[in-house]
JSON list of C-alpha atoms in Angstrom, two decimals:
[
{"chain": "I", "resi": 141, "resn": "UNK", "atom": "CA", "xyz": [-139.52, 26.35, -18.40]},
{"chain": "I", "resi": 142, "resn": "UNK", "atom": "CA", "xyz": [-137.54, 29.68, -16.88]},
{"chain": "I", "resi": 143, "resn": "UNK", "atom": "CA", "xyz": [-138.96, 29.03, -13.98]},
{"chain": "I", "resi": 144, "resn": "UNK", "atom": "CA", "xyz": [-140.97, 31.91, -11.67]},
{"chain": "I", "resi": 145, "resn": "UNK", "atom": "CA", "xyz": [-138.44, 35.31, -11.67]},
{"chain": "I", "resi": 146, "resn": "UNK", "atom": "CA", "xyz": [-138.26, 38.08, -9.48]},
{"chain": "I", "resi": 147, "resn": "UNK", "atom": "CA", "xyz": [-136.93, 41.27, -9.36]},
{"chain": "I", "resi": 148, "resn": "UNK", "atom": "CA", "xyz": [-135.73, 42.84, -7.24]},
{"chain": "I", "resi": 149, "resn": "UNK", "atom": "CA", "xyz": [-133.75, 40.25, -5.52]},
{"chain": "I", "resi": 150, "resn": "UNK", "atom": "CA", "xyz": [-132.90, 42.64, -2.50]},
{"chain": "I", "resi": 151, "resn": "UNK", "atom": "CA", "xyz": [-134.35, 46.17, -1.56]},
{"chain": "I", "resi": 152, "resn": "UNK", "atom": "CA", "xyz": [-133.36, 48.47, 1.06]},
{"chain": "I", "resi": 153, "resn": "UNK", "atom": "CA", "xyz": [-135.70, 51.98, 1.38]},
{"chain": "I", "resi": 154, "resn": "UNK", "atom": "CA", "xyz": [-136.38, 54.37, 3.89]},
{"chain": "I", "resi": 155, "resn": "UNK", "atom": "CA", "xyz": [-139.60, 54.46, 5.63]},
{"chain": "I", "resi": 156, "resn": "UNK", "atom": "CA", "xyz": [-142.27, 56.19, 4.11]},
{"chain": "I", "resi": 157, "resn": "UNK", "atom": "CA", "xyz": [-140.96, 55.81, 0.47]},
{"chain": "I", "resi": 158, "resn": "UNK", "atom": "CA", "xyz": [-142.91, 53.11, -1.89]},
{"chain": "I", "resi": 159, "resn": "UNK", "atom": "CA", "xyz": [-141.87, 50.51, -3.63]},
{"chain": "I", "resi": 160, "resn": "UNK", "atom": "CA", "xyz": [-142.42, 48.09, -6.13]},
{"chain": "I", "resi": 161, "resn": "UNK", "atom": "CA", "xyz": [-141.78, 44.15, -7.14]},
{"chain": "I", "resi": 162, "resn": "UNK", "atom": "CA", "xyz": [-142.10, 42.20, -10.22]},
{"chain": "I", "resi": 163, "resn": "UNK", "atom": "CA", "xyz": [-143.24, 38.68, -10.60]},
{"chain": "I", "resi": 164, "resn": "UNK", "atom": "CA", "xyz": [-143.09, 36.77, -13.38]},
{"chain": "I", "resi": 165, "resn": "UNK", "atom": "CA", "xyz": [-144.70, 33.63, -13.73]},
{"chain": "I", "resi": 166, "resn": "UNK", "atom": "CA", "xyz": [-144.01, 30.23, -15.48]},
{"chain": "I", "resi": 167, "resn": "UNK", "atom": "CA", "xyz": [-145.50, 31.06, -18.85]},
{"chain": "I", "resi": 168, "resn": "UNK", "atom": "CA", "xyz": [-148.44, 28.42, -18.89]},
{"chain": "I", "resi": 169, "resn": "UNK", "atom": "CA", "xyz": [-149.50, 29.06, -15.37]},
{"chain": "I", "resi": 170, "resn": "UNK", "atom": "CA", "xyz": [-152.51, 30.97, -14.86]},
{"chain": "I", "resi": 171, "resn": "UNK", "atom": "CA", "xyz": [-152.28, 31.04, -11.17]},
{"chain": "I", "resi": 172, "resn": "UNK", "atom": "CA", "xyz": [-150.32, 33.70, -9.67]},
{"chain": "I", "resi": 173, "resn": "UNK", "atom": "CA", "xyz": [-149.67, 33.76, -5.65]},
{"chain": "I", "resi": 174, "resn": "UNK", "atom": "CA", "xyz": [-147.79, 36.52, -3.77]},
{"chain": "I", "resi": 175, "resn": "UNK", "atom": "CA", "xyz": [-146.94, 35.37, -0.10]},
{"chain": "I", "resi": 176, "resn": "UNK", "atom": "CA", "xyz": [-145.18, 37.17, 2.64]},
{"chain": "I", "resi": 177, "resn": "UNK", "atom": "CA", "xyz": [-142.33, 35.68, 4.91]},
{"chain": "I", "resi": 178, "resn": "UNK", "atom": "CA", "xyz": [-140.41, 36.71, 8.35]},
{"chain": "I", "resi": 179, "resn": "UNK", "atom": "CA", "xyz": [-137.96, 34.72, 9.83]},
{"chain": "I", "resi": 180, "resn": "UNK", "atom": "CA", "xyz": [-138.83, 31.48, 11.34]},
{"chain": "I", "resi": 181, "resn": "UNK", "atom": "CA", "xyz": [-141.82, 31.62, 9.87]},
{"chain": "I", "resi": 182, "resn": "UNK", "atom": "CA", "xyz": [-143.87, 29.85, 6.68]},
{"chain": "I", "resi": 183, "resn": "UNK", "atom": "CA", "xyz": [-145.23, 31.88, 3.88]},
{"chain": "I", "resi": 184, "resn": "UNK", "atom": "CA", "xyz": [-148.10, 33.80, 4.41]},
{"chain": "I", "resi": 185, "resn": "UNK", "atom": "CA", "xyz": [-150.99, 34.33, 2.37]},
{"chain": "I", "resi": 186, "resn": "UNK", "atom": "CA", "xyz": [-150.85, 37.94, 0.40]},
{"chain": "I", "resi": 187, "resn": "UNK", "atom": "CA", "xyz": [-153.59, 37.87, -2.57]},
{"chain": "I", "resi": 188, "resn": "UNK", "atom": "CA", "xyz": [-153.48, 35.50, -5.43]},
{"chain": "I", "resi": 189, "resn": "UNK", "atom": "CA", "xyz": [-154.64, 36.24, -9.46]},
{"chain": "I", "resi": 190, "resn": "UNK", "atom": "CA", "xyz": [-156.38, 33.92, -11.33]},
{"chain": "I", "resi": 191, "resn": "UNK", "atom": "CA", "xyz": [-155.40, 35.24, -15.31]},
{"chain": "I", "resi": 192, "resn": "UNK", "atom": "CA", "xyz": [-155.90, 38.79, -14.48]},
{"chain": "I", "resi": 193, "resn": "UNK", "atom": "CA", "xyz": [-158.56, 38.62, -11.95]},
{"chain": "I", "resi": 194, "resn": "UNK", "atom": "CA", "xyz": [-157.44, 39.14, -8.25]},
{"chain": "I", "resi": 195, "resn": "UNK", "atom": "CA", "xyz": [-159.32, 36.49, -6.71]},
{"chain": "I", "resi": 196, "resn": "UNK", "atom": "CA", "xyz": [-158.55, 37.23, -2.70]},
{"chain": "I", "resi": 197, "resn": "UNK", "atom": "CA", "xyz": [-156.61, 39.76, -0.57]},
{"chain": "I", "resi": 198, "resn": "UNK", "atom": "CA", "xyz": [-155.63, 39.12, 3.00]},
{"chain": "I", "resi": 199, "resn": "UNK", "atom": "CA", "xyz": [-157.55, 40.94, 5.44]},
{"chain": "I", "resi": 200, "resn": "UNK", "atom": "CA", "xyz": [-154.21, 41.23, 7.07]},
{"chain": "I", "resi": 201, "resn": "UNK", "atom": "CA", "xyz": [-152.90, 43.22, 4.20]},
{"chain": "I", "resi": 202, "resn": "UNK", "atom": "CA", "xyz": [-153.67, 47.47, 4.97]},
{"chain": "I", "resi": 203, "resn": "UNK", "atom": "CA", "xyz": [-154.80, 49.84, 1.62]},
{"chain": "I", "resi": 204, "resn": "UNK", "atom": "CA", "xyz": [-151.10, 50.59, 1.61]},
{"chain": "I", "resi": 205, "resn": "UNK", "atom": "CA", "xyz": [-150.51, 47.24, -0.58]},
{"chain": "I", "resi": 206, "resn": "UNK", "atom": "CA", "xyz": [-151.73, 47.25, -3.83]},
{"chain": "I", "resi": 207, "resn": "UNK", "atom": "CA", "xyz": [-151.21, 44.05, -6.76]},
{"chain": "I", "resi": 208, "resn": "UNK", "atom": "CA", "xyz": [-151.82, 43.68, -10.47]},
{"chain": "I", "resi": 209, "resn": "UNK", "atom": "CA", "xyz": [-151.58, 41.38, -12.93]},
{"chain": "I", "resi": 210, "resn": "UNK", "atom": "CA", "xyz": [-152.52, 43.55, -15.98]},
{"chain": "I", "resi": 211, "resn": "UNK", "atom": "CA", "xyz": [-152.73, 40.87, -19.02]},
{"chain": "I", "resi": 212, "resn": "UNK", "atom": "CA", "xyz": [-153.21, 37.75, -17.18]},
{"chain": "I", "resi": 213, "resn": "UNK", "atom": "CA", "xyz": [-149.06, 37.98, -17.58]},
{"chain": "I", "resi": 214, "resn": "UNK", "atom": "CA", "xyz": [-146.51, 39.17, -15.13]},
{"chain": "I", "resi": 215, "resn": "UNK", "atom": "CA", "xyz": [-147.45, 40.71, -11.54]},
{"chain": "I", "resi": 216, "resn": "UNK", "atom": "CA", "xyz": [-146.85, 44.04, -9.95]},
{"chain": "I", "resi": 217, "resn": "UNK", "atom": "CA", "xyz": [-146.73, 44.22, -5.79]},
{"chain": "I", "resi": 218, "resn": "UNK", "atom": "CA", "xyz": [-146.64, 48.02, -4.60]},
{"chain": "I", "resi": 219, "resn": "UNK", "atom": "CA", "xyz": [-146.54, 49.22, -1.21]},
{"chain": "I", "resi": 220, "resn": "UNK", "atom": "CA", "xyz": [-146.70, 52.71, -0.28]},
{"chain": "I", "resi": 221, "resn": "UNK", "atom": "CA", "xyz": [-145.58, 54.05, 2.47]},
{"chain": "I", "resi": 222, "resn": "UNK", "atom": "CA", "xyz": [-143.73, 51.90, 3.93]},
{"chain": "I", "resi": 223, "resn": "UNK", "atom": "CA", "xyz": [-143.20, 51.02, 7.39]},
{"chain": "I", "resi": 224, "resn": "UNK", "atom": "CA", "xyz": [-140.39, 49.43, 9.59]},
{"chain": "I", "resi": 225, "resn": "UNK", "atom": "CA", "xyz": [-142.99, 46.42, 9.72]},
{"chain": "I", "resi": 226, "resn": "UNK", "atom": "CA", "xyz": [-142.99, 45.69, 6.29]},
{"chain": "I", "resi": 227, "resn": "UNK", "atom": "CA", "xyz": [-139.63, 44.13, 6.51]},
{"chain": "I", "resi": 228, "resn": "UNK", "atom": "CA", "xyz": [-139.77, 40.06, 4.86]},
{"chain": "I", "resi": 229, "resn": "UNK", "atom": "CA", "xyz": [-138.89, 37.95, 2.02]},
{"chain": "I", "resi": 230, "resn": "UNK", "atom": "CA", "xyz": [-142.35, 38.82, -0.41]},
{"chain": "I", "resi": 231, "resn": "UNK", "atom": "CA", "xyz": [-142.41, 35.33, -2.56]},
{"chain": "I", "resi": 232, "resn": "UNK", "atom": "CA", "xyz": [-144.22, 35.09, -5.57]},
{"chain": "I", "resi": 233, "resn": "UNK", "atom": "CA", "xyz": [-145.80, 31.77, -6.49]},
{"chain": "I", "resi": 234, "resn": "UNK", "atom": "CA", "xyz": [-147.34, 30.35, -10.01]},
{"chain": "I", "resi": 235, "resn": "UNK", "atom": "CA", "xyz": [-149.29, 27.29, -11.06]},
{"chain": "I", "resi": 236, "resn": "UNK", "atom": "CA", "xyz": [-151.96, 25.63, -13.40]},
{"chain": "I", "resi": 237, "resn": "UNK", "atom": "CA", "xyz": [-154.38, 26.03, -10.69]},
{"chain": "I", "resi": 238, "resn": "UNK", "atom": "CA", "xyz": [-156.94, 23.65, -9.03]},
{"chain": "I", "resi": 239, "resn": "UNK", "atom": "CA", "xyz": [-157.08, 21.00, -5.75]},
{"chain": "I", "resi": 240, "resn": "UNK", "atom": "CA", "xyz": [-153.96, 19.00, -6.76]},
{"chain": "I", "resi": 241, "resn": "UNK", "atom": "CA", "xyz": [-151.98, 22.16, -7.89]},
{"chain": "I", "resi": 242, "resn": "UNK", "atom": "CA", "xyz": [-147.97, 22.08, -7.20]},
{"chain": "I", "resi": 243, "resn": "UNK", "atom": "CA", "xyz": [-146.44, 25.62, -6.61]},
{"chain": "I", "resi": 244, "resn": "UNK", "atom": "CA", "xyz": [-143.69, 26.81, -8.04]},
{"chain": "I", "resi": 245, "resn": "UNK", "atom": "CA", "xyz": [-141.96, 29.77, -5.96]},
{"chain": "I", "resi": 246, "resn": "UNK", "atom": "CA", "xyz": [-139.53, 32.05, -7.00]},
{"chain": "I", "resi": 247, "resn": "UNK", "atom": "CA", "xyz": [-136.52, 33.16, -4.81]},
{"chain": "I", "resi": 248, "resn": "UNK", "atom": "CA", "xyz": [-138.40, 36.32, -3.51]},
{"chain": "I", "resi": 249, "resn": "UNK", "atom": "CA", "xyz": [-137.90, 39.94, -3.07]},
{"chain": "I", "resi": 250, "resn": "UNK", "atom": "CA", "xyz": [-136.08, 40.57, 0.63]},
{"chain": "I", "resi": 251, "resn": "UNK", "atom": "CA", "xyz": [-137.25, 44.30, 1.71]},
{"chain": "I", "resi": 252, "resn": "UNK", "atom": "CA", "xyz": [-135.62, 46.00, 4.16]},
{"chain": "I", "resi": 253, "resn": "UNK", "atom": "CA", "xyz": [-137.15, 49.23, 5.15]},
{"chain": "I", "resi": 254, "resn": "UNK", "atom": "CA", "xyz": [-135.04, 51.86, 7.63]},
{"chain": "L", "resi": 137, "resn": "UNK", "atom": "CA", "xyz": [-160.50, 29.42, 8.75]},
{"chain": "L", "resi": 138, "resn": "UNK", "atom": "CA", "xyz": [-158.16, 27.12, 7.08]},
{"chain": "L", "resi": 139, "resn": "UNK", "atom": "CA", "xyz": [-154.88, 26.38, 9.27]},
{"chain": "L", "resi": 140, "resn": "UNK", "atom": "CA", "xyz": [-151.75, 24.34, 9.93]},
{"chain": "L", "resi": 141, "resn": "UNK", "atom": "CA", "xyz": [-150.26, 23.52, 13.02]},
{"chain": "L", "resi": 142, "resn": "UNK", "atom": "CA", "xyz": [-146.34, 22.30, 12.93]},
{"chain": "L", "resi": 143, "resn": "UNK", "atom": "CA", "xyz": [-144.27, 20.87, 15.25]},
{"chain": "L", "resi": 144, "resn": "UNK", "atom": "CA", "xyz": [-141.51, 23.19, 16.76]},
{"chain": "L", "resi": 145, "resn": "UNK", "atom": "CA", "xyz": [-138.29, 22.89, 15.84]},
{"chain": "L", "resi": 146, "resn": "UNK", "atom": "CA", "xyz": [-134.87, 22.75, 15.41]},
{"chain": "L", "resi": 147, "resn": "UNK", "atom": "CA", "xyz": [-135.00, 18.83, 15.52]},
{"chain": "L", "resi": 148, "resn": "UNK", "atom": "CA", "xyz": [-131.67, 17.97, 15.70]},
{"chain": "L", "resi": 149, "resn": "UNK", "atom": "CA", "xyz": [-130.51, 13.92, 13.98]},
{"chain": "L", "resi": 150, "resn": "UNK", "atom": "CA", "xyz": [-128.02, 12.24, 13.01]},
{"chain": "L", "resi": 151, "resn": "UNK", "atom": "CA", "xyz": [-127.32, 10.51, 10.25]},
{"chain": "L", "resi": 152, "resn": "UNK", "atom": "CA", "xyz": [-129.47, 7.72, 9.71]},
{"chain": "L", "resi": 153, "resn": "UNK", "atom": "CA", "xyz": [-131.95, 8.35, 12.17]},
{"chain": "L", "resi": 154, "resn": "UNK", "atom": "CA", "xyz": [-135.79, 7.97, 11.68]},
{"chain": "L", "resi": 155, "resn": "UNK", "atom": "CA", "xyz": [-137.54, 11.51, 11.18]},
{"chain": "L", "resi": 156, "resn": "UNK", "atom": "CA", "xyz": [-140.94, 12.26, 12.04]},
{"chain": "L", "resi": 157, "resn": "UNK", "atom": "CA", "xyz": [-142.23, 16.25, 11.54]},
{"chain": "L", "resi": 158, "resn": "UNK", "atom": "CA", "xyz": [-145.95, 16.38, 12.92]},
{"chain": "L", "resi": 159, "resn": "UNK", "atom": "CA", "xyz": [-148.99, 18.18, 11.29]},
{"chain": "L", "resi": 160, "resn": "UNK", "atom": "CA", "xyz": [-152.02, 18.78, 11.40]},
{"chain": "L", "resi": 161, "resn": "UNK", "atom": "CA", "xyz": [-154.45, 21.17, 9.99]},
{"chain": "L", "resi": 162, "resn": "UNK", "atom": "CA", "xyz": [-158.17, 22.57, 9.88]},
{"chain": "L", "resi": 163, "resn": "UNK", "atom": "CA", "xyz": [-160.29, 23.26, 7.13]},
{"chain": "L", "resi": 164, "resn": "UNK", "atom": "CA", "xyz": [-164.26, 24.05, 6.19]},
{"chain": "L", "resi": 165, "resn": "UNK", "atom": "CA", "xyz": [-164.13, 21.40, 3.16]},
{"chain": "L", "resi": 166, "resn": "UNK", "atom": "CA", "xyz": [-161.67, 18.93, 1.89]},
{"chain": "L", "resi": 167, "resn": "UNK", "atom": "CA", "xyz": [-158.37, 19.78, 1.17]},
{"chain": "L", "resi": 168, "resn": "UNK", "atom": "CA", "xyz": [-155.11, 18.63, -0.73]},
{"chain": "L", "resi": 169, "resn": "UNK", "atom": "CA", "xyz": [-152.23, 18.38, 1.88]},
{"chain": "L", "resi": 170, "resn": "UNK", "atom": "CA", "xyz": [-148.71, 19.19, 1.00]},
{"chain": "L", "resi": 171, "resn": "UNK", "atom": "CA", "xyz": [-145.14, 18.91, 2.22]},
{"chain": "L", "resi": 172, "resn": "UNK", "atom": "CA", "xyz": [-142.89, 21.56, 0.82]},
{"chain": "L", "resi": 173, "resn": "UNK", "atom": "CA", "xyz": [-138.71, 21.86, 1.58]},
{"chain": "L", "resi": 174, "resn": "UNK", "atom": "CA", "xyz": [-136.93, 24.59, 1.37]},
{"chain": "L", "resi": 175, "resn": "UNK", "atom": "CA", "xyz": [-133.37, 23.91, 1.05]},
{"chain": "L", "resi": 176, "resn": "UNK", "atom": "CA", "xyz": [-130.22, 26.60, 2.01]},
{"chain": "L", "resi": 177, "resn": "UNK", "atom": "CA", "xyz": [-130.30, 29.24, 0.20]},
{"chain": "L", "resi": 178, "resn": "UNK", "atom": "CA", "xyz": [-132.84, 27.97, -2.17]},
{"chain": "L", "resi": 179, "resn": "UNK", "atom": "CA", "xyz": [-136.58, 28.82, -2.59]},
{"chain": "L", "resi": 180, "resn": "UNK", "atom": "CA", "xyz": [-139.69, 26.39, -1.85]},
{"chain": "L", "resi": 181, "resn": "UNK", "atom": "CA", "xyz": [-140.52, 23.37, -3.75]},
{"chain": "L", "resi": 182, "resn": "UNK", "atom": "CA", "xyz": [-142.96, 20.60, -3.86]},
{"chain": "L", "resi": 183, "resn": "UNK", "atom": "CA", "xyz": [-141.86, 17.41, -1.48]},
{"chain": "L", "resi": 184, "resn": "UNK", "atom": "CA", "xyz": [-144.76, 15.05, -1.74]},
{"chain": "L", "resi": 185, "resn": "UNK", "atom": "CA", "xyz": [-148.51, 15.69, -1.65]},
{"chain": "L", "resi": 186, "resn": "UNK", "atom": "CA", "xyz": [-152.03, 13.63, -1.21]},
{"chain": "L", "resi": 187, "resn": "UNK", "atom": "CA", "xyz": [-155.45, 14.57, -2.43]},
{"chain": "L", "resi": 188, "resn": "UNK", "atom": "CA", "xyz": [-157.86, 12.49, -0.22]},
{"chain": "L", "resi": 189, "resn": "UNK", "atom": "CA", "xyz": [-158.20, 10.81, 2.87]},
{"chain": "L", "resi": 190, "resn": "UNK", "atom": "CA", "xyz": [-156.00, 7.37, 3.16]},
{"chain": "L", "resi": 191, "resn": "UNK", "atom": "CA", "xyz": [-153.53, 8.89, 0.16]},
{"chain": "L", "resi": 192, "resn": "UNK", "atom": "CA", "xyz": [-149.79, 8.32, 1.15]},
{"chain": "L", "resi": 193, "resn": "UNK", "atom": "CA", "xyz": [-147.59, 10.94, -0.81]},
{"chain": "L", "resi": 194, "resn": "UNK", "atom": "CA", "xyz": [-143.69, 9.87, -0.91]},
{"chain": "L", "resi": 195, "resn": "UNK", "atom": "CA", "xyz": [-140.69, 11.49, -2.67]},
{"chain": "L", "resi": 196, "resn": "UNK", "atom": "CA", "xyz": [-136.84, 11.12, -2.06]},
{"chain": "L", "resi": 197, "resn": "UNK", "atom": "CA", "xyz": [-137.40, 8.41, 0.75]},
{"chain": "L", "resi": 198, "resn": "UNK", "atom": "CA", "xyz": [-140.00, 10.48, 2.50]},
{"chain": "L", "resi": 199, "resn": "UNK", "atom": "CA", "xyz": [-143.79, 9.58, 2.88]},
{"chain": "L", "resi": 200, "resn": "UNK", "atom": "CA", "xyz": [-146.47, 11.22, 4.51]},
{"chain": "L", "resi": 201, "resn": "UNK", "atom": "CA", "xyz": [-150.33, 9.65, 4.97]},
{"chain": "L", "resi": 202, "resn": "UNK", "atom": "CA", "xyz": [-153.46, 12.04, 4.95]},
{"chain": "L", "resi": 203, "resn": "UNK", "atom": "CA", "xyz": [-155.55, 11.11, 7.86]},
{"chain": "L", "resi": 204, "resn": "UNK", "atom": "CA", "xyz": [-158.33, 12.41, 7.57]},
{"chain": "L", "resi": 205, "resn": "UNK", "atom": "CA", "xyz": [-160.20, 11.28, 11.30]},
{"chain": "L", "resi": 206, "resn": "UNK", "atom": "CA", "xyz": [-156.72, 12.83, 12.87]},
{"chain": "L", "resi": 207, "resn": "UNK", "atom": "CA", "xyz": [-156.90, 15.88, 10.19]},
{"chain": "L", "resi": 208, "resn": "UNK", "atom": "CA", "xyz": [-152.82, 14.90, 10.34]},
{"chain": "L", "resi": 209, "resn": "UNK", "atom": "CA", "xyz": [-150.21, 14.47, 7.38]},
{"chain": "L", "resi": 210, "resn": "UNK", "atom": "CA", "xyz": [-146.70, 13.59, 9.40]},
{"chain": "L", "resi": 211, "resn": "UNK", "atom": "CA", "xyz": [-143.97, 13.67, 7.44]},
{"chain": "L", "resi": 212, "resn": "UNK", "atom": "CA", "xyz": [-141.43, 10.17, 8.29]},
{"chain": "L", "resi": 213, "resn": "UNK", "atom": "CA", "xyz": [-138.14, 9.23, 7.04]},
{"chain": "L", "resi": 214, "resn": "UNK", "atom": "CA", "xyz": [-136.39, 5.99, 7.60]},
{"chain": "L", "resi": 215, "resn": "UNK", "atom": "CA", "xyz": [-132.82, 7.61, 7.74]},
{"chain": "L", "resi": 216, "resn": "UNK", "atom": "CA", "xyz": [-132.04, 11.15, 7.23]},
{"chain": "L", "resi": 217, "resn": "UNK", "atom": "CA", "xyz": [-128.76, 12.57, 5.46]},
{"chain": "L", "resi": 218, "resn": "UNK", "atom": "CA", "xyz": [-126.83, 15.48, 6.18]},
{"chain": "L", "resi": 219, "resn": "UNK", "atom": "CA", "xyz": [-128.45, 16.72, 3.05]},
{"chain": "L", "resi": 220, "resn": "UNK", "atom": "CA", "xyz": [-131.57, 16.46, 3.97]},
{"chain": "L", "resi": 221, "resn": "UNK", "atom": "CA", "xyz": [-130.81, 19.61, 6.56]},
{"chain": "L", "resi": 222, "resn": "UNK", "atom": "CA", "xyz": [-133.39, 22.44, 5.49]},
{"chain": "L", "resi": 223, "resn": "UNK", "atom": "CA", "xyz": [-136.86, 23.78, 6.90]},
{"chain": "L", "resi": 224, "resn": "UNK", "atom": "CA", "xyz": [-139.85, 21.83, 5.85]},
{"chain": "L", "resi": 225, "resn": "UNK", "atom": "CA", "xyz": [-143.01, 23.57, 5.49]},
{"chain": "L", "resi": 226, "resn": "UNK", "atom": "CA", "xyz": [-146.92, 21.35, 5.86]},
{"chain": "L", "resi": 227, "resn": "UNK", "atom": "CA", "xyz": [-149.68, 22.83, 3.86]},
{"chain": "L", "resi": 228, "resn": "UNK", "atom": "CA", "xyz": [-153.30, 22.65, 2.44]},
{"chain": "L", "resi": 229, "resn": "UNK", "atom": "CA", "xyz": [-154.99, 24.05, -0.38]},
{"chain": "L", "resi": 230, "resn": "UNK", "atom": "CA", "xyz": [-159.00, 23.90, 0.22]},
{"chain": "L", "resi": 231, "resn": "UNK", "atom": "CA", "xyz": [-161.55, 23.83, -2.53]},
{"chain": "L", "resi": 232, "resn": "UNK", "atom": "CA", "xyz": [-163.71, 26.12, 0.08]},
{"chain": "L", "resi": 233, "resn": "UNK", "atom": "CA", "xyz": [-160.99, 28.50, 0.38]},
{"chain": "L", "resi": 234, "resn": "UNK", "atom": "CA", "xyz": [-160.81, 28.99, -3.42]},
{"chain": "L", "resi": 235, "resn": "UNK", "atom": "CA", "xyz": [-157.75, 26.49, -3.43]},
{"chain": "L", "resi": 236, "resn": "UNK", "atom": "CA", "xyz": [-155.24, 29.18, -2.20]},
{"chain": "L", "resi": 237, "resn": "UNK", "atom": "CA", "xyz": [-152.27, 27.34, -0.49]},
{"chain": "L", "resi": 238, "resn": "UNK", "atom": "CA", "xyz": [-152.12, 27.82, 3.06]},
{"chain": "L", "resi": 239, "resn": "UNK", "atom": "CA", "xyz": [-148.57, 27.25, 4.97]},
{"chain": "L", "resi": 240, "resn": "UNK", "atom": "CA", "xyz": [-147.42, 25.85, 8.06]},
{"chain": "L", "resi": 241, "resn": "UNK", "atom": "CA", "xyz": [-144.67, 27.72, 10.51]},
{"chain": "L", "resi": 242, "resn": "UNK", "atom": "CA", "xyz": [-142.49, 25.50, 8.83]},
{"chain": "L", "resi": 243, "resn": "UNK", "atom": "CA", "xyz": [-140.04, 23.48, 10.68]},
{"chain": "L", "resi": 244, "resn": "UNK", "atom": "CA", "xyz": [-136.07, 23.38, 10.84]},
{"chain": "L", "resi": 245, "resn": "UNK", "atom": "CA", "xyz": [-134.13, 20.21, 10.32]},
{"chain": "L", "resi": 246, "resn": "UNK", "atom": "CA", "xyz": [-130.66, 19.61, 11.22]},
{"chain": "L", "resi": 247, "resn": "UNK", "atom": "CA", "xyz": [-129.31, 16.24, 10.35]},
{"chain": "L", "resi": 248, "resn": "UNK", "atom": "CA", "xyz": [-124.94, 15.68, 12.02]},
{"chain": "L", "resi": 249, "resn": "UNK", "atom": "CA", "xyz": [-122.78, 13.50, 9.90]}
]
């Protein structure tokens, strides 16, 4: 057990550029979670995959964020265009799945967009 | 929808005091309830959790009792450490909701020596 990884660990852009992250999950886990975090505040609820099906997508979150999870296997989180707004910790999350699931988180992405 | 309220913090103890972080929550069906910590520097893991109503979840001298007829699950410690300092975070996962995890504000803990 690696544990969940992400990558980038930090990433500064300029507004209006896109970017990317990476998740990659526990290799068992068919769950995959990707939450969104300011300061002083919990994580909040981004989309989550079950395998390679997205099952959910925030109605918070605009067209400008996009997520895959192409074999059931690691997890892509794009957003284009960024905006001054889109500054947080994104955390990625993994488990088995079900009512008594346990999360594991990785130790996020911090963007920081000028 | 689903939601968790949190007390505000920073609560401030010192050592050895008695800890209580309130919570309490909303949701269509029945949920799991969860306490997750998130120490410095670290990312968010698992505290203690309950699945039904009456449940008492404990871990590392903490406990926390699903009510359901208060839709609460307060976190309590006997006596806190310094290392017990870190932001603790109440949540639910709801069969209704599709058993996404929902999260609390999350609240900040410092314990003094």
């Amino acid at each position: 057990d690696t544990g969940v990884s992400q990558n980038p660990r930090h990433k500064i852009t300029k507004r209006g550029q896109n970017v990317t992250f990476r998740c990659d999950p526990i290799s068992e886990h068919n769950r995959l979670y990707w939450y969104r975090q300011t300061l002083g505040q919990g994580p909040e609820f981004l989309t989550y995959f079950q395998n390679e099906a997205q099952l959910e997508k925030s109605r918070l979150l605009s067209d400008r964020f996009s997520a895959e999870r192409p074999k059931g296997s690691f997890s892509t989180l794009e957003i284009q265009r960024t905006e001054q707004g889109d500054s947080a910790m994104y955390l990625c999350a993994s488990s088995t799945g079900g009512l008594n699931e346990k999360l594991f988180f990785g130790s996020g992405t911090q963007l920081s967009v000028l | 929808g689903d939601s968790v309220t949190q007390m505000e913090g920073p609560v401030t103890l010192s050592e050895e005091a008695f800890l209580t972080i309130n919570c309490t929550y909303t949701a269509t069906g029945y949920p799991s309830l969860f306490w997750y910590v998130q120490y410095p520097g670290e990312g968010l893991q698992l505290l203690l959790k309950a699945t039904k109503a009456d449940d008492k979840g404990s871990n590392k001298g903490f406990e926390a009792t699903y009510r359901k007829e208060t839709t609460s699950f307060h976190l309590e410690k006997g006596s806190v450490q310094v290392s017990d300092s870190a932001v603790y975070f109440c949540a639910l996962s709801d069969p209704t909701g599709g058993f996404k995890t929902i999260f609390g504000a999350g609240t900040r803990l410092f314990v003094k020596a």
